[in-house]
Coordinates of C-alpha atoms in Angstrom, one line a residue:
M29 CA -19.8 52.0 237.7
S30 CA -17.7 55.0 239.8
P31 CA -18.0 56.9 242.6
A32 CA -19.3 59.6 241.3
H33 CA -21.7 57.5 239.1
S34 CA -22.4 55.0 241.6
R35 CA -26.3 53.8 242.6
L36 CA -26.6 52.2 246.3
P37 CA -30.1 50.4 246.9
V38 CA -32.1 51.5 249.6
V39 CA -34.5 49.3 251.4
L40 CA -36.8 50.9 254.1
V41 CA -38.0 48.1 256.9
A42 CA -40.9 49.9 259.1
G43 CA -43.0 48.6 262.2
L44 CA -44.9 49.1 264.9
H45 CA -43.5 45.2 266.6
A46 CA -39.9 46.5 266.9
A47 CA -38.6 42.4 267.8
V48 CA -40.2 41.2 264.7
R49 CA -38.7 44.1 263.0
R50 CA -35.4 44.6 264.2
A51 CA -35.3 40.2 263.2
A52 CA -36.0 41.4 259.5
V53 CA -33.1 43.7 259.9
D54 CA -31.1 41.1 261.5
E55 CA -32.5 38.7 258.2
L56 CA -31.3 41.0 255.8
L57 CA -28.1 42.6 256.6
L58 CA -27.0 39.1 257.3
A59 CA -27.5 37.4 253.6
S60 CA -26.6 40.7 251.7
P61 CA -22.9 41.1 252.3
G62 CA -21.4 44.7 251.4
A63 CA -25.0 45.5 253.5
Q64 CA -24.9 48.1 255.9
V65 CA -27.7 49.5 258.5
L66 CA -28.5 52.6 259.2
H67 CA -32.0 53.6 261.7
H68 CA -32.5 56.9 263.8
D69 CA -34.3 56.5 267.8
L70 CA -36.4 58.8 267.8
S71 CA -36.7 58.2 271.4
T72 CA -34.0 60.3 272.4
A73 CA -35.4 63.4 271.4
R74 CA -36.7 64.0 274.5
D75 CA -32.4 65.3 274.8
G76 CA -33.7 67.5 272.3
V77 CA -31.2 64.8 269.7
V78 CA -31.9 62.7 268.3
R79 CA -29.3 59.9 267.4
A80 CA -27.9 58.1 264.0
S81 CA -26.1 54.2 264.5
V82 CA -24.3 52.7 262.0
W83 CA -24.2 49.3 261.7
D84 CA -22.3 46.3 259.3
A85 CA -22.6 42.4 260.2
A86 CA -19.1 42.8 262.1
G87 CA -21.5 45.7 265.2
T88 CA -21.5 49.6 264.5
T89 CA -19.6 51.4 263.4
R90 CA -20.4 54.8 263.5
T91 CA -22.5 57.4 265.7
H92 CA -23.9 60.3 265.8
E93 CA -26.8 63.2 266.9
T94 CA -28.6 65.3 265.5
P95 CA -30.5 67.6 266.3
L96 CA -34.9 68.1 266.6
V97 CA -35.5 70.8 263.7
N98 CA -38.6 72.4 264.9
D99 CA -39.2 70.5 268.3
C100 CA -39.7 67.5 265.4
A101 CA -37.4 64.2 265.8
C102 CA -39.4 63.5 262.1
C103 CA -38.0 66.3 260.7
A104 CA -35.2 65.8 261.4
L105 CA -34.2 62.4 260.2
R106 CA -36.0 63.4 257.3
E107 CA -32.9 65.8 256.6
D108 CA -30.2 63.3 258.4
L109 CA -31.5 60.9 256.2
V110 CA -30.3 61.5 252.8
P111 CA -26.8 63.5 254.0
E112 CA -26.1 60.0 255.7
L113 CA -26.7 58.1 253.0
L114 CA -25.1 59.9 250.7
R115 CA -22.5 58.8 253.1
L116 CA -22.8 55.2 252.9
A117 CA -22.5 55.3 248.8
D118 CA -19.3 58.2 248.6
S119 CA -17.8 55.1 250.6
G120 CA -17.8 52.0 248.0
I121 CA -17.6 49.4 250.0
C122 CA -21.4 49.3 251.2
S123 CA -23.9 46.7 248.5
L124 CA -27.0 47.9 250.4
A125 CA -28.6 50.5 252.6
V126 CA -31.4 49.0 254.8
V127 CA -32.7 51.6 256.5
E128 CA -34.6 50.7 259.9
L129 CA -37.5 52.9 260.3
W130 CA -38.4 54.0 264.5
D131 CA -41.4 52.3 265.1
S132 CA -43.7 54.8 264.7
V133 CA -42.4 56.3 261.1
E134 CA -44.5 55.3 258.1
P135 CA -42.2 54.3 255.5
K136 CA -44.3 56.6 252.8
A137 CA -42.3 59.9 253.6
M138 CA -39.2 57.9 254.0
A139 CA -39.4 56.7 250.6
E140 CA -40.6 59.8 248.8
V141 CA -37.2 61.4 251.0
V142 CA -35.3 59.1 248.9
V143 CA -36.4 59.4 245.8
G144 CA -37.1 63.6 245.8
T145 CA -34.2 64.2 246.3
P146 CA -32.2 65.9 242.3
V147 CA -28.4 64.7 241.7
G148 CA -28.0 67.6 240.6
D149 CA -28.4 68.9 244.1
R150 CA -25.9 67.3 246.3
H151 CA -22.9 67.4 246.8
S152 CA -22.6 63.4 245.7
G153 CA -23.4 62.2 242.9
A154 CA -24.5 59.0 243.0
V155 CA -27.9 58.1 242.5
L156 CA -30.0 56.3 245.9
D157 CA -32.8 53.7 244.9
V158 CA -35.7 52.5 246.9
V159 CA -35.6 48.6 245.4
G160 CA -38.3 47.4 248.3
V161 CA -40.6 48.8 251.2
V162 CA -40.6 46.1 253.9
T163 CA -43.0 46.1 256.9
A164 CA -42.1 44.1 259.8
V165 CA -46.0 42.5 261.6
D166 CA -46.3 39.8 264.2
P167 CA -49.9 38.1 263.3
E168 CA -50.1 38.0 266.7
L169 CA -50.9 41.4 268.1
L170 CA -52.1 42.2 264.2
L171 CA -55.6 42.2 265.6
S172 CA -55.4 43.9 269.3
S173 CA -52.8 47.3 267.9
L174 CA -55.2 47.1 264.6
G175 CA -57.8 47.7 267.5
C176 CA -56.0 50.2 269.6
G177 CA -57.1 54.0 268.9
D178 CA -54.5 55.2 271.7
D179 CA -52.7 58.4 271.1
L180 CA -49.1 57.2 270.2
A181 CA -48.4 60.0 272.3
E182 CA -49.8 58.1 275.5
H183 CA -47.2 54.3 274.0
G184 CA -43.7 56.8 274.1
L185 CA -43.8 57.0 270.5
A186 CA -45.2 60.5 268.6
A187 CA -42.6 61.8 266.7
A188 CA -43.4 66.0 267.5
P189 CA -46.1 67.0 269.8
S190 CA -48.3 67.8 267.2
D191 CA -47.5 64.3 266.6
E192 CA -51.9 62.5 266.6
R193 CA -52.0 59.9 264.9
T194 CA -52.8 57.4 266.8
V195 CA -50.9 53.9 267.5
A196 CA -54.5 51.8 265.0
D197 CA -54.2 54.5 261.6
T198 CA -49.8 54.2 261.7
L199 CA -49.7 50.4 261.5
A200 CA -52.2 50.4 259.0
R201 CA -50.8 52.6 256.6
Q202 CA -47.0 50.5 257.8
L203 CA -49.0 47.9 256.3
E204 CA -50.4 49.1 253.1
Y205 CA -47.9 51.0 251.6
A206 CA -45.4 48.3 251.7
N207 CA -44.4 45.9 248.8
V208 CA -43.4 42.6 251.1
L209 CA -44.4 42.1 254.5
A210 CA -41.8 40.0 257.3
L211 CA -45.1 38.0 259.2
A212 CA -42.4 37.4 263.0
A213 CA -42.6 32.6 263.1
S214 CA -44.7 31.3 264.9
E215 CA -45.1 27.2 265.3
F216 CA -49.0 26.9 265.5
P217 CA -50.2 30.7 263.2
D218 CA -53.5 31.4 263.1
P219 CA -56.1 30.9 260.7
A220 CA -57.4 34.6 261.4
D221 CA -54.6 36.5 261.7
L222 CA -53.0 35.2 258.4
A223 CA -56.3 36.7 257.1
L224 CA -56.7 39.7 258.2
L225 CA -53.6 39.5 257.4
G226 CA -54.7 39.1 253.4
Q227 CA -57.1 41.4 253.5
L228 CA -55.4 44.3 254.3
H229 CA -53.4 44.0 251.5
S230 CA -54.1 41.1 249.4
T231 CA -50.9 42.0 247.2
A232 CA -47.9 41.5 249.3
R233 CA -45.7 39.1 249.8
R234 CA -45.4 37.6 253.0
V235 CA -42.3 36.3 254.0
T236 CA -41.6 34.3 256.9
V237 CA -38.7 35.6 259.2
G238 CA -35.9 33.0 259.5
E239 CA -37.3 31.5 256.6
G240 CA -35.1 32.9 253.9
G241 CA -36.9 34.6 250.7
L242 CA -36.2 38.1 252.9
A243 CA -33.5 39.2 251.2
A244 CA -34.7 38.5 247.3
A245 CA -38.3 39.8 248.6
A246 CA -36.8 42.6 249.6
R247 CA -34.8 43.5 246.5
G248 CA -37.7 42.8 244.5
G249 CA -37.9 46.9 242.9
F250 CA -40.4 49.1 244.1
D251 CA -41.8 52.3 241.9
V252 CA -42.8 54.9 244.4
R253 CA -45.6 56.7 242.6
A254 CA -47.8 53.8 241.9
A255 CA -47.1 52.9 246.1
A256 CA -48.5 56.6 247.1
E257 CA -51.2 56.3 243.9
R258 CA -53.2 53.0 245.6
Q259 CA -52.8 54.6 249.0
H260 CA -55.0 58.3 247.3
P261 CA -58.3 57.8 248.0
A262 CA -59.0 58.9 244.3
C263 CA -57.5 55.8 242.9
A264 CA -57.0 53.3 245.6
L265 CA -56.1 49.4 246.0
L266 CA -59.0 49.0 247.9
P267 CA -59.5 45.3 248.7
Q268 CA -62.1 42.6 247.0
E269 CA -64.4 40.3 249.1
A270 CA -63.4 38.0 250.7
D271 CA -65.0 35.9 253.2
E272 CA -62.4 33.5 255.3
H273 CA -62.3 32.7 258.9
G274 CA -63.8 34.9 260.0
V275 CA -62.5 37.2 259.0
A276 CA -65.4 39.8 255.7
T277 CA -64.7 42.8 253.5
V278 CA -67.4 44.3 252.1
V279 CA -66.7 47.0 249.3
W280 CA -69.4 48.9 249.1
H281 CA -69.9 51.2 246.0
R282 CA -72.9 53.2 245.3
T283 CA -73.1 56.2 243.0
R284 CA -76.0 58.1 245.5
P285 CA -74.2 61.0 247.8
F286 CA -74.8 61.0 251.3
H287 CA -77.2 63.3 253.4
P288 CA -74.8 65.0 255.6
A289 CA -76.6 65.0 258.5
R290 CA -77.1 61.2 258.6
L291 CA -73.9 60.1 258.1
Y292 CA -72.4 62.3 259.6
A293 CA -75.3 61.4 263.2
A294 CA -74.2 57.7 261.8
L295 CA -70.5 58.1 262.6
E296 CA -69.2 55.9 265.5
D297 CA -70.9 53.4 264.5
L298 CA -69.8 53.1 261.3
T299 CA -66.3 53.8 262.6
C300 CA -67.1 50.9 265.5
A301 CA -68.1 48.1 262.8
A302 CA -64.8 47.1 261.1
A303 CA -61.3 47.1 262.2
R304 CA -60.1 48.6 259.7
S305 CA -62.5 50.7 257.2
R306 CA -61.1 53.6 254.2
G307 CA -61.8 54.5 250.2
R308 CA -64.2 57.7 249.2
F309 CA -67.3 59.3 250.0
W310 CA -69.7 62.1 248.1
L311 CA -71.7 64.1 250.0
A312 CA -74.5 65.3 248.5
D313 CA -73.7 69.6 249.9
R314 CA -70.1 69.5 248.5
P315 CA -70.6 68.5 245.2
D316 CA -67.1 68.6 244.4
T317 CA -65.2 67.7 247.3
L318 CA -63.5 64.2 246.9
L319 CA -63.6 63.1 250.7
M320 CA -61.4 60.2 251.9
W321 CA -62.4 58.2 254.4
D322 CA -59.5 56.7 256.8
A323 CA -61.4 55.0 260.0
A324 CA -58.8 52.0 261.8
G325 CA -58.6 51.6 266.2
G326 CA -62.5 53.0 266.6
A327 CA -61.2 56.5 265.7
L328 CA -62.0 58.1 261.7
C329 CA -60.3 60.7 259.7
V330 CA -62.4 62.5 257.1
E331 CA -60.2 64.6 254.7
E332 CA -60.4 67.4 251.3
A333 CA -58.8 65.2 248.7
G334 CA -59.3 67.7 246.2
P335 CA -61.9 67.7 243.0
W336 CA -64.2 64.9 241.8
L337 CA -62.4 65.2 237.7
A338 CA -66.1 65.8 237.1
A339 CA -65.7 68.9 238.5
L340 CA -62.4 70.5 236.9
P341 CA -63.0 72.0 233.0
D342 CA -61.5 69.3 230.5
A343 CA -58.8 71.6 229.6
A344 CA -57.4 70.5 233.0
W345 CA -57.6 66.8 233.3
E346 CA -54.3 67.2 231.4
L347 CA -52.5 67.9 234.1
V348 CA -54.6 64.5 236.6
P349 CA -52.6 61.8 236.3
P350 CA -53.0 58.8 234.7
A351 CA -53.9 56.7 237.5
R352 CA -56.8 59.2 238.5
R353 CA -57.9 59.2 235.3
V354 CA -58.0 55.6 234.7
A355 CA -60.2 55.7 238.6
A356 CA -62.6 57.6 237.4
A357 CA -63.6 56.2 234.2
L358 CA -63.8 52.4 236.0
D359 CA -66.4 55.2 238.7
W360 CA -68.1 56.6 235.4
H361 CA -71.6 57.3 235.9
P362 CA -73.6 59.3 232.8
D363 CA -74.7 62.0 235.1
H364 CA -72.4 62.7 238.8
G365 CA -69.1 61.2 236.2
D366 CA -66.6 59.8 238.7
R367 CA -68.7 61.5 242.3
A368 CA -69.4 57.3 244.1
Q369 CA -69.0 56.4 247.4
H370 CA -67.0 53.3 248.0
L371 CA -65.5 51.9 251.3
T372 CA -64.1 49.0 251.8
F373 CA -64.4 47.4 255.5
T374 CA -62.4 44.3 257.2
S375 CA -62.6 43.2 260.2
P376 CA -62.7 39.4 261.7
G377 CA -66.4 38.6 262.9
L378 CA -68.0 42.0 260.9
D379 CA -71.3 41.6 260.8
R380 CA -72.0 42.6 257.1
D381 CA -75.7 43.3 257.1
G382 CA -76.2 45.4 259.6
L383 CA -73.0 47.5 257.6
L384 CA -75.3 47.6 254.4
R385 CA -78.1 48.6 256.4
A386 CA -76.0 51.8 258.6
L387 CA -74.7 52.7 254.8
E388 CA -78.4 52.9 253.2
G389 CA -79.8 54.5 255.6
C390 CA -77.4 57.5 254.5
L391 CA -78.1 57.8 251.5
L392 CA -79.8 60.6 249.9
T393 CA -83.9 59.4 250.2
D394 CA -85.8 59.0 246.1
A395 CA -87.7 61.7 247.2
E396 CA -85.0 63.7 248.0
Y397 CA -82.4 62.2 244.9
A398 CA -85.4 64.0 243.2
A399 CA -84.9 67.8 244.3
G400 CA -81.8 67.2 242.4
P401 CA -79.0 69.0 243.5
E402 CA -79.7 73.0 244.0
S403 CA -81.3 71.2 246.2
W404 CA -78.8 69.5 247.6
Q405 CA -77.5 72.9 248.6
H406 CA -79.8 73.8 251.3
L407 CA -79.3 70.4 253.2
P408 CA -78.0 70.8 257.0
H409 CA -74.1 71.5 256.1
A410 CA -73.5 68.7 259.4
F411 CA -69.8 68.4 257.9
D412 CA -68.3 72.2 259.4
D413 CA -66.9 71.0 262.0
L414 CA -64.5 67.8 260.4
L415 CA -63.6 70.7 256.6
A416 CA -63.4 74.2 255.7
P417 CA -66.9 76.0 256.7
V418 CA -69.5 75.4 252.3
R419 CA -69.1 78.7 250.5

């Protein structure tokens, strides 16, 4: 293949646990002849720049600085990432690009940047191919990190002044997007830590750093579109019921809407009931809107995630991705279509019975349900402060 049409495999390595992340990067570099590492250090953003470094097995080969974009370090990273990777591809000597993402950078956005620039829009004809996404994690730090509701800014990890993410939700998304989890080596790993990791992302391949096998796992192939669908609340591949070593996952599925005021009153208790919870839900006063539930570390994000398919005209279904249609078909109800509650809760020491009682108590009662959709529109619009007001 000529340099003008070269293909450069790219592996992204993410993770808040910097020591194990760097160990994973070092292993990939040493196990892959011709590999080079690209890293953007966002900690220099306070000086108005992001510092990029490229190195190979022999040491650092090149550094440069790129200015912030819109006062956002992560935006500067996005602007600089593809040109740097294309430069490596055009060099003709790089066999694998290992992108070590800075602590709080989430791999989903970076993977989509790498594959999202058409070849025709580039000066280079190189093809960038994301072949793996690795999240490095220390199981001994997993529970404390997942329980940390602090803003990233409190730990010097915010990517922009407007970055309101927390330590917990950032780590959760880093873990759940990757297809490989690189674990810190431990002589006596705690089975509960490993159980928690497995229940958060049961389909990821787990490899212990330093034991070999990481390079092969990291280059096993990655589908960026499928990974995004796996995280989208409408068709997410959610965890399955589990209970091992004191760690449990509860999957709750119902085809009756929530009473908005009762659910709103229970949000704090439900959010704090588990280390991690996520999924999709249906409010009685918002019959057309699929809502996302995303909670970690005692903090909850509720957002509109588009319409339920049952609210769309038939002609619009052809515009919906196949994975979304499949997910809707699995939830389909003769009266409500795909409208449903589908939430999962994962945590050590999970109070299953108490959680289920709290959730069931938030649904419409038999009398409220029997009153019908027109009546539901007159229920208190309790979520107007979190979402756009009901029209």
